[in-house]
Structure formats: C-alpha cells, structure tokens
Amino acid sequence: MSQRLADRFAACRAAKRTAFVGFITAGYPRLGDTVPAMLEMEKNGCDVIELGVPFSDPMADGSVIEAASVVALKNGVQYSDVLKYCKDARAKGLSVPVLMMGYYNSFLAAGIEETCKAAKEAGVDGFIIVDLPCEEAWRIMAPAAAANDLSLVPLASPTSDPERIAMAAESGLNPIPGMVYVVSLLGVTGMRDKEEAEVKRARLAECKGVVESLRDAAVKRGAKRDDLPIVVGFGITTRAHVEEFGAFADGCVVGSKLVQELKNGGIAAVGRCVRELSGGPLKRVEGDAQDRANRYARAAESAKLLAERKKHADKWNFGSSVFGGRFIPETLMVAHEELEAAWNKWKVDPEFKAELAMLRRQFIGGPTPLYHAKRLSELVGGAQIWMKREELAHTGAHKINNAVGQALLAIKLGKKRIIAETGAGQHGVATAAACALLGLECIVYMGAVDCERQKLNCFRMSEMGAKVVPVQSGSRTLKDAVNEALRDWVTNIRTTHYIIGSAVGPHPFPDIVRDLQSVIGNEARAQMLNQTKGEHGHPTFNVGPGRLA
C-alpha cells in the first residue's frame, strides 16, 4: 500500500508542488462526516490524509484536537470504525494515501499483527504513532508493518540529536519507504493566534536545520537527498506557512485548522480550507513514472534491513525488565536520555548522596519512627504488624523523599523550572516544599475538581510559592492534570524538569522514584533489626503503594 505514498510524493515533486497533508479526527464532529470529509479533502487538493484515531489522553495534541477526540469517543467511535471509514472511502473512489495517526495504546489494544493486517485490507498506507519512537517501533511493530507493506512514519523534532536524526532518516527509508514527520516547534499541535516575526524566523531556521540534517543522514545511508520525503507539521495554519516551510520541505501538515473548519462549517468548509491552503488539486506532469519506480525499489531488500535494524535496536533496554519502555513523543526523547545518564551518575556520587541524606535528616525529618502496632497484631492474629510513620515526615507524607531528590537532580541538569501534577495534593505540596527549599520555580497542575476538593492543599502550595494551575479539560481530575503537565514539558523541555510523583511513566522515572523512596525500606530494615533484637529473622511483607512496596 505504501506504493501510493511514494507515487504521490514523486508526483508532487515533479509538479514542483508542496505536498499537502491534511488531518481530521475519525468520527468528528458526527459519525457520518468522516468519509464525505475525506473525499472532499482529496477533491480540493489534499495529497495525503491523516486519519486521527480518537484517544483519551493525546499528550502531544492541543485543545482543538483533544476536544475532537473527546467528542468522537462520546460518539462511540472505536478503532474498528476508523478502519471502516478508510475502507468505505476507498470503495467510493478515494485514491490518495491514508495514514492512521494516533497513540500506541490504541494499536496495542487491537493487537499489532491484527492491526497491520486489517489496515492493509482497509486500504491504509501506514501509521504515524506519536508515542512510539524508532527504537520501540523497530522491535514491536516494524515486522508486522513490513509484512503488510505499511509505512511507519518516524518523527523528528528540534530537540533530536544527530543519533536520533539518523534513526529517523533510516526509519523513513526502510523497511517500507515512507516519509519523516518533522515537528516544527516545541509544543503541541494547534493554531498560534500570533507569532512574532523574530520567533517565526527562528522557527523556520531551526526547522530547516532539522530537515537538512535528515537529508544528510539519508545520503550517509546511501540514498539520494530527495529520496526521503520530509513533511513539517505543528502550528501550520495559513497558505503563507505552507509556502515558507515548503521552500525546504516536501510537504506540510495541517490539522487543527481543518478540524475546526469541519466543526464550524461542515464538509464544504473543510474542502474550501484545503483548496486555499494547498493551492488546489495536483496537476500531474509527464516524466514522474520512472522517479516513482526508483523510489520504491528499495523495498526489495526490506527484510534484510529490518533484521539488521532490529538487532541494532536490541542495545536499547528502557528499564531492567519486560515492563520497561519509553513510549513518549520524540520531543521528549533526548531529555529522557539526559535524565537517565544524569541519574546513573549522581545516584552513586558521594557528595550528592551525602546532601540527600542530610536533607532527609534535617529537612524531611528522618529517620521516621517504626511503630509496633501491638493491639492490631493481636486483633488480626499471626503476623506482627509494624508501621513506618512516614506521615510524620515534613509535608505529611512520603512524597517529600522523591520531590527533594528529583529537585536536586534538576539542579544538576541545569533546569530551574519545575512542573508537577497532583491529585489529592500531597505530591504537589511536597514538590512546592522542595522547590521553596532550593529556590526553584514551581508550577503544579491539578484538576479543577480536585482543586475544589482539596482547597487546603492548594493554599499550602501557594503559600510556599508554587503556582497552582486548575485544569479544566476532560474530567478535570488527575489524568487531565498529567496531560497538561506533559504538554507543558513538551513546550518547555529545554528549561524544565517534570517531577513525576509515582513509580510510573517512561524509563527512567520508575527507577528514579524507586531509588529515592528506598530510603524508607533501608531505614525500616535497620530499625527492625534494632528494635526486635533479631527476633524476627524471617522475611517480612511490606504493604503499600507501588513506590513503597
């Protein structure tokens, strides 16, 4: 199916045209709008259609596309419906390439082998999976995609280092030729109401640098500079944007603008918008047939190349078990690599460990007592129950151990701006206290519903100098606070550290939180040996949340 993608970019190049890539969310605003919208987009000049798979937590998307996903999910759209939309559109004559765009959980839930087989049967040409970086894609999805002639479109961003640029270029070329999607700015999708001229010039220059680096990497791989189609997206909303970015890229992606037009004006409006931004339908020229054939010839050696890449990818082990992983947008990848390297360095540094131990004693208030609950032990019978009194630590919970440790680590990384999410408020209060101690800026995202429930903790955070941001999107609770914090981090990744409060998220965060909270277990073991005089020599069970147990 990726032959369609190669053909279209070759035809656009022959016509000296910037390929127009248009995004809409499947099942939005109404279930019956998707297929007519796809046909209208093609008729008016859309060269490639991105069909968004609705997802509840789209961390890289702005408010317009997030709201569209919420509506589509309320409409009852399921993954199978997205495939059916594509199949129905093909039956009605749709001929341009279609890429399914979404987040890995949607595809994982459907089953990778089943997903790829069904996508091919429906007439899909490939996938853009925002939180499936090259390393994970090579191991998990590339074999099934290649077997079904589907492209896996990698992303590159202004934060991608040379190694990641090379990975993206290789992924765009093999095993199934496709394209590379370049994120034009740090942030989420969406329309920018105003962009100062200097900021715009910087964005263009930075984006052009990424595109040129990708072309250089493709040449080192043995390809020609124009063998790798490169499209640019995020914040592109006008014809002027398409012309400016199209001066150095092969195509431009427009999403939020089309989604909004579809909502406000319906099918006809989205067609008019596509025509205006794309410059109208493609006018084919003679002489592009051989170019198309040459571009696709690489696929013959795809099996061998895929095996080599998969072997190469095995050197990455994001976490120490099968439960590891780093399923995040490309913009965050380098920051996670830096964070992992920094933690591996500083966690064994004698001075860092001494400072952390001093703060545990003098600021947090450790070691916290270990208390033998005699009456409770007698009541339940059998096991002797001991309680590690972490509620006596500063701020009233164990959260402070992790917050102080990560705040110290942020200083080592040179980042003075801290963000966090909180539900009941304990992690937010702990992070605010750590930032007040160390002189760091602190922003805490909290669901608006939780802000009402936990007004006292909001007050405590504010009194310690933190800015509490009530999150109004979605259910206005913890999951939405996490989404907003991630969007902030994507936007401000160069200056900001995100203090995650639990042993969750992409590697190395589970390791960091585990290591910082291990002080509780280490203290408890020493206290148990001292207080029981060795009477309890058998292993004991620790009961608590994941980060403690």
PDB file of C-alpha atoms in Angstrom, residues 110-395:
ATOM      1  CA  ALA A 110      -6.257  -4.053  18.859  1.00  0.00           C
ATOM      2  CA  GLY A 111      -3.203  -6.339  18.570  1.00  0.00           C
ATOM      3  CA  ILE A 112      -0.190  -5.446  16.433  1.00  0.00           C
ATOM      4  CA  GLU A 113      -0.444  -8.303  13.922  1.00  0.00           C
ATOM      5  CA  GLU A 114      -4.203  -7.856  13.628  1.00  0.00           C
ATOM      6  CA  THR A 115      -3.843  -4.082  13.326  1.00  0.00           C
ATOM      7  CA  CYS A 116      -1.440  -4.274  10.396  1.00  0.00           C
ATOM      8  CA  LYS A 117      -3.363  -6.971   8.555  1.00  0.00           C
ATOM      9  CA  ALA A 118      -6.689  -5.141   8.951  1.00  0.00           C
ATOM     10  CA  ALA A 119      -5.112  -1.816   7.956  1.00  0.00           C
ATOM     11  CA  LYS A 120      -3.807  -3.253   4.700  1.00  0.00           C
ATOM     12  CA  GLU A 121      -7.214  -4.747   3.911  1.00  0.00           C
ATOM     13  CA  ALA A 122      -8.884  -1.388   4.604  1.00  0.00           C
ATOM     14  CA  GLY A 123      -6.583   0.495   2.235  1.00  0.00           C
ATOM     15  CA  VAL A 124      -4.410   2.210   4.838  1.00  0.00           C
ATOM     16  CA  ASP A 125      -0.871   3.098   3.745  1.00  0.00           C
ATOM     17  CA  GLY A 126       0.869   3.447   7.080  1.00  0.00           C
ATOM     18  CA  PHE A 127       0.892   4.764  10.615  1.00  0.00           C
ATOM     19  CA  ILE A 128       2.043   7.852  12.475  1.00  0.00           C
ATOM     20  CA  ILE A 129       2.207   6.819  16.129  1.00  0.00           C
ATOM     21  CA  VAL A 130       3.140   9.810  18.231  1.00  0.00           C
ATOM     22  CA  ASP A 131       4.462   7.954  21.277  1.00  0.00           C
ATOM     23  CA  LEU A 132       6.205   5.062  19.507  1.00  0.00           C
ATOM     24  CA  PRO A 133       9.828   6.177  18.993  1.00  0.00           C
ATOM     25  CA  CYS A 134      12.074   4.441  16.477  1.00  0.00           C
ATOM     26  CA  GLU A 135      13.672   2.081  18.994  1.00  0.00           C
ATOM     27  CA  GLU A 136      10.326   0.761  20.210  1.00  0.00           C
ATOM     28  CA  ALA A 137       8.860   0.646  16.688  1.00  0.00           C
ATOM     29  CA  TRP A 138      11.756  -1.428  15.343  1.00  0.00           C
ATOM     30  CA  ARG A 139      11.225  -4.101  17.963  1.00  0.00           C
ATOM     31  CA  ILE A 140       7.463  -4.064  18.305  1.00  0.00           C
ATOM     32  CA  MET A 141       5.680  -3.016  15.142  1.00  0.00           C
ATOM     33  CA  ALA A 142       8.044  -2.853  12.172  1.00  0.00           C
ATOM     34  CA  PRO A 143       7.998  -6.589  11.322  1.00  0.00           C
ATOM     35  CA  ALA A 144       4.196  -6.727  11.080  1.00  0.00           C
ATOM     36  CA  ALA A 145       4.054  -3.402   9.231  1.00  0.00           C
ATOM     37  CA  ALA A 146       6.667  -4.514   6.697  1.00  0.00           C
ATOM     38  CA  ALA A 147       4.874  -7.816   6.120  1.00  0.00           C
ATOM     39  CA  ASN A 148       1.774  -5.851   5.154  1.00  0.00           C
ATOM     40  CA  ASP A 149       3.572  -3.176   3.098  1.00  0.00           C
ATOM     41  CA  LEU A 150       2.764  -0.392   5.557  1.00  0.00           C
ATOM     42  CA  SER A 151       4.997   2.563   6.356  1.00  0.00           C
ATOM     43  CA  LEU A 152       5.821   3.515   9.931  1.00  0.00           C
ATOM     44  CA  VAL A 153       6.369   7.266   9.830  1.00  0.00           C
ATOM     45  CA  PRO A 154       9.011   8.419  12.346  1.00  0.00           C
ATOM     46  CA  LEU A 155       9.079  11.869  13.897  1.00  0.00           C
ATOM     47  CA  ALA A 156      11.974  14.271  14.337  1.00  0.00           C
ATOM     48  CA  SER A 157      11.966  17.460  16.372  1.00  0.00           C
ATOM     49  CA  PRO A 158      14.133  20.482  17.197  1.00  0.00           C
ATOM     50  CA  THR A 159      15.459  18.537  20.202  1.00  0.00           C
ATOM     51  CA  SER A 160      16.531  15.459  18.207  1.00  0.00           C
ATOM     52  CA  ASP A 161      20.290  14.905  18.408  1.00  0.00           C
ATOM     53  CA  PRO A 162      22.386  13.531  15.487  1.00  0.00           C
ATOM     54  CA  GLU A 163      21.894   9.910  16.565  1.00  0.00           C
ATOM     55  CA  ARG A 164      18.126  10.329  16.670  1.00  0.00           C
ATOM     56  CA  ILE A 165      18.133  12.191  13.343  1.00  0.00           C
ATOM     57  CA  ALA A 166      19.969   9.235  11.786  1.00  0.00           C
ATOM     58  CA  MET A 167      17.418   6.815  13.255  1.00  0.00           C
ATOM     59  CA  ALA A 168      14.528   8.856  11.876  1.00  0.00           C
ATOM     60  CA  ALA A 169      16.084   9.028   8.413  1.00  0.00           C
ATOM     61  CA  GLU A 170      16.699   5.288   8.343  1.00  0.00           C
ATOM     62  CA  SER A 171      13.160   4.580   9.536  1.00  0.00           C
ATOM     63  CA  GLY A 172      11.739   6.806   6.815  1.00  0.00           C
ATOM     64  CA  LEU A 173      13.633   4.896   4.135  1.00  0.00           C
ATOM     65  CA  ASN A 174      13.317   1.307   5.306  1.00  0.00           C
ATOM     66  CA  PRO A 175      11.959  -1.290   5.509  1.00  0.00           C
ATOM     67  CA  ILE A 176       8.968   0.234   3.691  1.00  0.00           C
ATOM     68  CA  PRO A 177       9.642   3.646   2.110  1.00  0.00           C
ATOM     69  CA  GLY A 178       7.519   6.359   3.662  1.00  0.00           C
ATOM     70  CA  MET A 179       8.328   9.811   4.984  1.00  0.00           C
ATOM     71  CA  VAL A 180       9.586  11.620   8.077  1.00  0.00           C
ATOM     72  CA  TYR A 181       7.361  13.996  10.044  1.00  0.00           C
ATOM     73  CA  VAL A 182       9.274  16.988  11.438  1.00  0.00           C
ATOM     74  CA  VAL A 183       7.733  18.796  14.394  1.00  0.00           C
ATOM     75  CA  SER A 184       8.315  22.473  13.649  1.00  0.00           C
ATOM     76  CA  LEU A 185       8.274  23.725  17.227  1.00  0.00           C
ATOM     77  CA  LEU A 186       8.446  22.729  20.866  1.00  0.00           C
ATOM     78  CA  GLY A 187       4.863  22.353  21.978  1.00  0.00           C
ATOM     79  CA  VAL A 188       1.622  20.704  20.997  1.00  0.00           C
ATOM     80  CA  THR A 189      -0.478  20.795  17.857  1.00  0.00           C
ATOM     81  CA  GLY A 190      -2.725  23.779  17.317  1.00  0.00           C
ATOM     82  CA  MET A 191      -3.149  27.171  15.803  1.00  0.00           C
ATOM     83  CA  ARG A 192      -1.000  30.057  17.005  1.00  0.00           C
ATOM     84  CA  ASP A 193      -3.055  33.253  17.062  1.00  0.00           C
ATOM     85  CA  LYS A 194       0.028  35.416  16.981  1.00  0.00           C
ATOM     86  CA  GLU A 195       3.677  34.719  16.207  1.00  0.00           C
ATOM     87  CA  GLU A 196       6.253  37.475  16.361  1.00  0.00           C
ATOM     88  CA  ALA A 197       8.426  37.872  13.282  1.00  0.00           C
ATOM     89  CA  GLU A 198      11.646  37.050  15.140  1.00  0.00           C
ATOM     90  CA  VAL A 199      10.110  33.916  16.689  1.00  0.00           C
ATOM     91  CA  LYS A 200       8.855  32.831  13.282  1.00  0.00           C
ATOM     92  CA  ARG A 201      12.271  33.327  11.676  1.00  0.00           C
ATOM     93  CA  ALA A 202      13.870  31.264  14.422  1.00  0.00           C
ATOM     94  CA  ARG A 203      11.281  28.504  13.975  1.00  0.00           C
ATOM     95  CA  LEU A 204      11.862  28.400  10.225  1.00  0.00           C
ATOM     96  CA  ALA A 205      15.643  28.317  10.639  1.00  0.00           C
ATOM     97  CA  GLU A 206      15.559  25.592  13.290  1.00  0.00           C
ATOM     98  CA  CYS A 207      13.110  23.509  11.298  1.00  0.00           C
ATOM     99  CA  LYS A 208      15.174  23.886   8.128  1.00  0.00           C
ATOM    100  CA  GLY A 209      18.209  22.680  10.062  1.00  0.00           C
ATOM    101  CA  VAL A 210      16.373  19.515  11.101  1.00  0.00           C
ATOM    102  CA  VAL A 211      15.226  18.875   7.518  1.00  0.00           C
ATOM    103  CA  GLU A 212      18.734  19.346   6.114  1.00  0.00           C
ATOM    104  CA  SER A 213      20.190  17.069   8.797  1.00  0.00           C
ATOM    105  CA  LEU A 214      17.691  14.371   7.825  1.00  0.00           C
ATOM    106  CA  ARG A 215      18.687  14.681   4.170  1.00  0.00           C
ATOM    107  CA  ASP A 216      22.376  14.444   5.109  1.00  0.00           C
ATOM    108  CA  ALA A 217      21.629  11.332   7.160  1.00  0.00           C
ATOM    109  CA  ALA A 218      19.760   9.792   4.222  1.00  0.00           C
ATOM    110  CA  VAL A 219      22.774  10.388   1.968  1.00  0.00           C
ATOM    111  CA  LYS A 220      25.054   8.672   4.502  1.00  0.00           C
ATOM    112  CA  ARG A 221      22.632   5.782   4.382  1.00  0.00           C
ATOM    113  CA  GLY A 222      23.221   5.512   0.620  1.00  0.00           C
ATOM    114  CA  ALA A 223      20.121   7.353  -0.596  1.00  0.00           C
ATOM    115  CA  LYS A 224      19.842  10.481  -2.709  1.00  0.00           C
ATOM    116  CA  ARG A 225      18.966  13.734  -0.954  1.00  0.00           C
ATOM    117  CA  ASP A 226      15.476  13.743  -2.451  1.00  0.00           C
ATOM    118  CA  ASP A 227      14.779  10.050  -1.795  1.00  0.00           C
ATOM    119  CA  LEU A 228      13.367  10.744   1.660  1.00  0.00           C
ATOM    120  CA  PRO A 229      10.100  12.735   1.701  1.00  0.00           C
ATOM    121  CA  ILE A 230      10.047  15.088   4.693  1.00  0.00           C
ATOM    122  CA  VAL A 231       6.917  16.874   5.888  1.00  0.00           C
ATOM    123  CA  VAL A 232       6.609  19.584   8.513  1.00  0.00           C
ATOM    124  CA  GLY A 233       3.739  19.963  10.967  1.00  0.00           C
ATOM    125  CA  PHE A 234       2.588  21.712  14.179  1.00  0.00           C
ATOM    126  CA  GLY A 235       1.440  25.324  14.051  1.00  0.00           C
ATOM    127  CA  ILE A 236       0.900  25.466  10.261  1.00  0.00           C
ATOM    128  CA  THR A 237      -2.397  27.190   9.524  1.00  0.00           C
ATOM    129  CA  THR A 238      -2.033  29.522   6.526  1.00  0.00           C
ATOM    130  CA  ARG A 239      -1.058  29.373   2.869  1.00  0.00           C
ATOM    131  CA  ALA A 240       1.936  31.549   3.744  1.00  0.00           C
ATOM    132  CA  HIS A 241       3.087  28.896   6.228  1.00  0.00           C
ATOM    133  CA  VAL A 242       2.788  26.204   3.551  1.00  0.00           C
ATOM    134  CA  GLU A 243       4.887  28.261   1.130  1.00  0.00           C
ATOM    135  CA  GLU A 244       7.525  29.182   3.728  1.00  0.00           C
ATOM    136  CA  PHE A 245       8.048  25.684   5.091  1.00  0.00           C
ATOM    137  CA  GLY A 246       7.521  24.157   1.658  1.00  0.00           C
ATOM    138  CA  ALA A 247      10.566  26.063   0.438  1.00  0.00           C
ATOM    139  CA  PHE A 248      12.758  23.426   2.106  1.00  0.00           C
ATOM    140  CA  ALA A 249      10.386  20.550   2.991  1.00  0.00           C
ATOM    141  CA  ASP A 250       8.475  18.184   0.708  1.00  0.00           C
ATOM    142  CA  GLY A 251       5.152  18.711   2.421  1.00  0.00           C
ATOM    143  CA  CYS A 252       3.222  20.481   5.154  1.00  0.00           C
ATOM    144  CA  VAL A 253       0.730  19.065   7.650  1.00  0.00           C
ATOM    145  CA  VAL A 254      -2.377  20.977   8.691  1.00  0.00           C
ATOM    146  CA  GLY A 255      -4.579  19.536  11.425  1.00  0.00           C
ATOM    147  CA  SER A 256      -6.202  21.817  13.991  1.00  0.00           C
ATOM    148  CA  LYS A 257      -7.294  24.317  11.337  1.00  0.00           C
ATOM    149  CA  LEU A 258      -9.122  21.618   9.351  1.00  0.00           C
ATOM    150  CA  VAL A 259     -10.695  20.087  12.451  1.00  0.00           C
ATOM    151  CA  GLN A 260     -12.030  23.487  13.457  1.00  0.00           C
ATOM    152  CA  GLU A 261     -13.345  24.222   9.958  1.00  0.00           C
ATOM    153  CA  LEU A 262     -15.107  20.856   9.904  1.00  0.00           C
ATOM    154  CA  LYS A 263     -16.773  21.649  13.213  1.00  0.00           C
ATOM    155  CA  ASN A 264     -17.815  25.197  12.354  1.00  0.00           C
ATOM    156  CA  GLY A 265     -18.668  24.948   8.661  1.00  0.00           C
ATOM    157  CA  GLY A 266     -19.073  21.278   7.816  1.00  0.00           C
ATOM    158  CA  ILE A 267     -17.851  19.304   4.793  1.00  0.00           C
ATOM    159  CA  ALA A 268     -17.893  22.191   2.326  1.00  0.00           C
ATOM    160  CA  ALA A 269     -15.886  24.410   4.671  1.00  0.00           C
ATOM    161  CA  VAL A 270     -13.119  21.862   5.127  1.00  0.00           C
ATOM    162  CA  GLY A 271     -12.937  21.488   1.341  1.00  0.00           C
ATOM    163  CA  ARG A 272     -12.587  25.238   0.837  1.00  0.00           C
ATOM    164  CA  CYS A 273      -9.883  25.371   3.506  1.00  0.00           C
ATOM    165  CA  VAL A 274      -7.909  22.563   1.848  1.00  0.00           C
ATOM    166  CA  ARG A 275      -8.134  24.293  -1.539  1.00  0.00           C
ATOM    167  CA  GLU A 276      -6.956  27.592  -0.086  1.00  0.00           C
ATOM    168  CA  LEU A 277      -4.019  26.136   1.860  1.00  0.00           C
ATOM    169  CA  SER A 278      -2.904  23.549  -0.713  1.00  0.00           C
ATOM    170  CA  GLY A 279      -3.220  25.768  -3.773  1.00  0.00           C
ATOM    171  CA  GLY A 280      -5.745  23.393  -5.321  1.00  0.00           C
ATOM    172  CA  PRO A 281      -5.584  19.843  -6.706  1.00  0.00           C
ATOM    173  CA  LEU A 282      -2.354  18.326  -8.014  1.00  0.00           C
ATOM    174  CA  LYS A 283      -1.716  18.835 -11.722  1.00  0.00           C
ATOM    175  CA  ARG A 284       0.298  15.849 -12.837  1.00  0.00           C
ATOM    176  CA  VAL A 285       3.167  16.281 -15.278  1.00  0.00           C
ATOM    177  CA  GLU A 286       4.868  13.815 -17.594  1.00  0.00           C
ATOM    178  CA  GLY A 287       8.060  12.082 -16.581  1.00  0.00           C
ATOM    179  CA  ASP A 288       7.438  11.110 -12.982  1.00  0.00           C
ATOM    180  CA  ALA A 289       6.777   7.384 -13.571  1.00  0.00           C
ATOM    181  CA  GLN A 290      10.455   6.346 -13.501  1.00  0.00           C
ATOM    182  CA  ASP A 291      11.035   8.513 -10.425  1.00  0.00           C
ATOM    183  CA  ARG A 292       8.231   6.670  -8.646  1.00  0.00           C
ATOM    184  CA  ALA A 293       9.696   3.295  -9.604  1.00  0.00           C
ATOM    185  CA  ASN A 294      13.175   4.252  -8.421  1.00  0.00           C
ATOM    186  CA  ARG A 295      11.925   5.448  -5.045  1.00  0.00           C
ATOM    187  CA  TYR A 296      10.128   2.222  -4.311  1.00  0.00           C
ATOM    188  CA  ALA A 297      12.846  -0.175  -5.499  1.00  0.00           C
ATOM    189  CA  ARG A 298      14.442  -0.230  -2.039  1.00  0.00           C
ATOM    190  CA  ALA A 299      11.576  -2.306  -0.642  1.00  0.00           C
ATOM    191  CA  ALA A 300      13.029  -5.471  -2.212  1.00  0.00           C
ATOM    192  CA  GLU A 301      15.751  -5.603   0.440  1.00  0.00           C
ATOM    193  CA  SER A 302      13.460  -4.613   3.312  1.00  0.00           C
ATOM    194  CA  ALA A 303      13.537  -7.970   5.140  1.00  0.00           C
ATOM    195  CA  LYS A 304      17.325  -7.935   5.472  1.00  0.00           C
ATOM    196  CA  LEU A 305      17.398  -4.278   6.516  1.00  0.00           C
ATOM    197  CA  LEU A 306      14.667  -4.823   9.079  1.00  0.00           C
ATOM    198  CA  ALA A 307      16.556  -7.721  10.659  1.00  0.00           C
ATOM    199  CA  GLU A 308      19.687  -5.570  10.941  1.00  0.00           C
ATOM    200  CA  ARG A 309      17.783  -2.661  12.484  1.00  0.00           C
ATOM    201  CA  LYS A 310      16.005  -4.897  14.968  1.00  0.00           C
ATOM    202  CA  LYS A 311      19.345  -6.346  16.033  1.00  0.00           C
ATOM    203  CA  HIS A 312      20.726  -2.817  16.375  1.00  0.00           C
ATOM    204  CA  ALA A 313      17.703  -1.774  18.442  1.00  0.00           C
ATOM    205  CA  ASP A 314      18.243  -4.539  20.975  1.00  0.00           C
ATOM    206  CA  LYS A 315      21.008  -2.488  22.597  1.00  0.00           C
ATOM    207  CA  TRP A 316      18.289  -0.222  23.990  1.00  0.00           C
ATOM    208  CA  ASN A 317      16.629  -1.654  27.046  1.00  0.00           C
ATOM    209  CA  PHE A 318      14.427   1.033  28.525  1.00  0.00           C
ATOM    210  CA  GLY A 319      14.188  -0.407  32.008  1.00  0.00           C
ATOM    211  CA  SER A 320      15.513  -3.593  33.525  1.00  0.00           C
ATOM    212  CA  SER A 321      12.573  -5.869  32.701  1.00  0.00           C
ATOM    213  CA  VAL A 322       9.906  -6.625  30.124  1.00  0.00           C
ATOM    214  CA  PHE A 323       7.799  -3.980  31.839  1.00  0.00           C
ATOM    215  CA  GLY A 324      10.149  -1.169  30.859  1.00  0.00           C
ATOM    216  CA  GLY A 325       9.575   1.169  27.960  1.00  0.00           C
ATOM    217  CA  ARG A 326       9.742   4.736  26.748  1.00  0.00           C
ATOM    218  CA  PHE A 327       6.512   5.450  24.912  1.00  0.00           C
ATOM    219  CA  ILE A 328       6.721   9.218  24.550  1.00  0.00           C
ATOM    220  CA  PRO A 329       6.778  11.870  21.803  1.00  0.00           C
ATOM    221  CA  GLU A 330      10.084  12.375  20.010  1.00  0.00           C
ATOM    222  CA  THR A 331      10.475  15.863  21.515  1.00  0.00           C
ATOM    223  CA  LEU A 332      10.974  14.294  24.955  1.00  0.00           C
ATOM    224  CA  MET A 333      13.403  11.525  23.977  1.00  0.00           C
ATOM    225  CA  VAL A 334      16.699  13.396  24.336  1.00  0.00           C
ATOM    226  CA  ALA A 335      15.628  14.828  27.701  1.00  0.00           C
ATOM    227  CA  HIS A 336      14.939  11.302  28.959  1.00  0.00           C
ATOM    228  CA  GLU A 337      18.323  10.131  27.712  1.00  0.00           C
ATOM    229  CA  GLU A 338      19.975  13.033  29.537  1.00  0.00           C
ATOM    230  CA  LEU A 339      17.932  12.305  32.660  1.00  0.00           C
ATOM    231  CA  GLU A 340      18.924   8.639  32.647  1.00  0.00           C
ATOM    232  CA  ALA A 341      22.606   9.465  32.235  1.00  0.00           C
ATOM    233  CA  ALA A 342      22.446  12.102  34.975  1.00  0.00           C
ATOM    234  CA  TRP A 343      20.718   9.799  37.439  1.00  0.00           C
ATOM    235  CA  ASN A 344      23.173   6.970  36.785  1.00  0.00           C
ATOM    236  CA  LYS A 345      25.985   9.429  37.523  1.00  0.00           C
ATOM    237  CA  TRP A 346      24.643  11.283  40.540  1.00  0.00           C
ATOM    238  CA  LYS A 347      22.966   8.439  42.414  1.00  0.00           C
ATOM    239  CA  VAL A 348      26.418   6.982  43.146  1.00  0.00           C
ATOM    240  CA  ASP A 349      28.172  10.325  43.694  1.00  0.00           C
ATOM    241  CA  PRO A 350      29.301  10.567  47.353  1.00  0.00           C
ATOM    242  CA  GLU A 351      28.589  14.295  47.673  1.00  0.00           C
ATOM    243  CA  PHE A 352      25.120  14.013  46.111  1.00  0.00           C
ATOM    244  CA  LYS A 353      24.264  11.073  48.374  1.00  0.00           C
ATOM    245  CA  ALA A 354      25.554  12.953  51.425  1.00  0.00           C
ATOM    246  CA  GLU A 355      23.470  16.031  50.599  1.00  0.00           C
ATOM    247  CA  LEU A 356      20.365  13.903  50.090  1.00  0.00           C
ATOM    248  CA  ALA A 357      20.972  12.108  53.401  1.00  0.00           C
ATOM    249  CA  MET A 358      21.473  15.415  55.197  1.00  0.00           C
ATOM    250  CA  LEU A 359      18.177  16.754  53.835  1.00  0.00           C
ATOM    251  CA  ARG A 360      16.413  13.538  54.874  1.00  0.00           C
ATOM    252  CA  ARG A 361      17.570  14.184  58.433  1.00  0.00           C
ATOM    253  CA  GLN A 362      17.398  17.956  58.730  1.00  0.00           C
ATOM    254  CA  PHE A 363      14.594  18.981  56.333  1.00  0.00           C
ATOM    255  CA  ILE A 364      12.362  15.931  55.895  1.00  0.00           C
ATOM    256  CA  GLY A 365      12.728  14.687  59.467  1.00  0.00           C
ATOM    257  CA  GLY A 366      14.042  11.165  59.029  1.00  0.00           C
ATOM    258  CA  PRO A 367      14.543   8.522  60.066  1.00  0.00           C
ATOM    259  CA  THR A 368      10.812   8.394  60.732  1.00  0.00           C
ATOM    260  CA  PRO A 369       9.764   6.058  63.572  1.00  0.00           C
ATOM    261  CA  LEU A 370       8.951   2.386  63.149  1.00  0.00           C
ATOM    262  CA  TYR A 371       5.993   1.557  65.405  1.00  0.00           C
ATOM    263  CA  HIS A 372       4.851  -1.874  66.566  1.00  0.00           C
ATOM    264  CA  ALA A 373       1.047  -1.962  66.357  1.00  0.00           C
ATOM    265  CA  LYS A 374       0.602  -4.499  69.172  1.00  0.00           C
ATOM    266  CA  ARG A 375      -3.175  -4.296  69.558  1.00  0.00           C
ATOM    267  CA  LEU A 376      -3.737  -4.531  65.794  1.00  0.00           C
ATOM    268  CA  SER A 377      -1.375  -7.511  65.637  1.00  0.00           C
ATOM    269  CA  GLU A 378      -3.329  -9.217  68.428  1.00  0.00           C
ATOM    270  CA  LEU A 379      -6.630  -8.440  66.715  1.00  0.00           C
ATOM    271  CA  VAL A 380      -5.716  -9.990  63.350  1.00  0.00           C
ATOM    272  CA  GLY A 381      -3.574 -12.758  64.815  1.00  0.00           C
ATOM    273  CA  GLY A 382      -0.490 -14.298  63.280  1.00  0.00           C
ATOM    274  CA  ALA A 383       1.769 -11.667  61.722  1.00  0.00           C
ATOM    275  CA  GLN A 384       3.278  -8.882  63.784  1.00  0.00           C
ATOM    276  CA  ILE A 385       2.345  -5.534  62.224  1.00  0.00           C
ATOM    277  CA  TRP A 386       4.805  -2.648  62.232  1.00  0.00           C
ATOM    278  CA  MET A 387       4.099   0.806  60.853  1.00  0.00           C
ATOM    279  CA  LYS A 388       6.705   3.047  59.272  1.00  0.00           C
ATOM    280  CA  ARG A 389       5.462   6.502  60.264  1.00  0.00           C
ATOM    281  CA  GLU A 390       6.122   8.429  57.049  1.00  0.00           C
ATOM    282  CA  GLU A 391       3.160  10.699  57.776  1.00  0.00           C
ATOM    283  CA  LEU A 392       5.448  12.361  60.329  1.00  0.00           C
ATOM    284  CA  ALA A 393       7.806  13.485  57.560  1.00  0.00           C
ATOM    285  CA  HIS A 394       7.720  17.147  56.517  1.00  0.00           C
ATOM    286  CA  THR A 395       4.548  17.932  54.496  1.00  0.00           C
TER     287      THR A 395
END
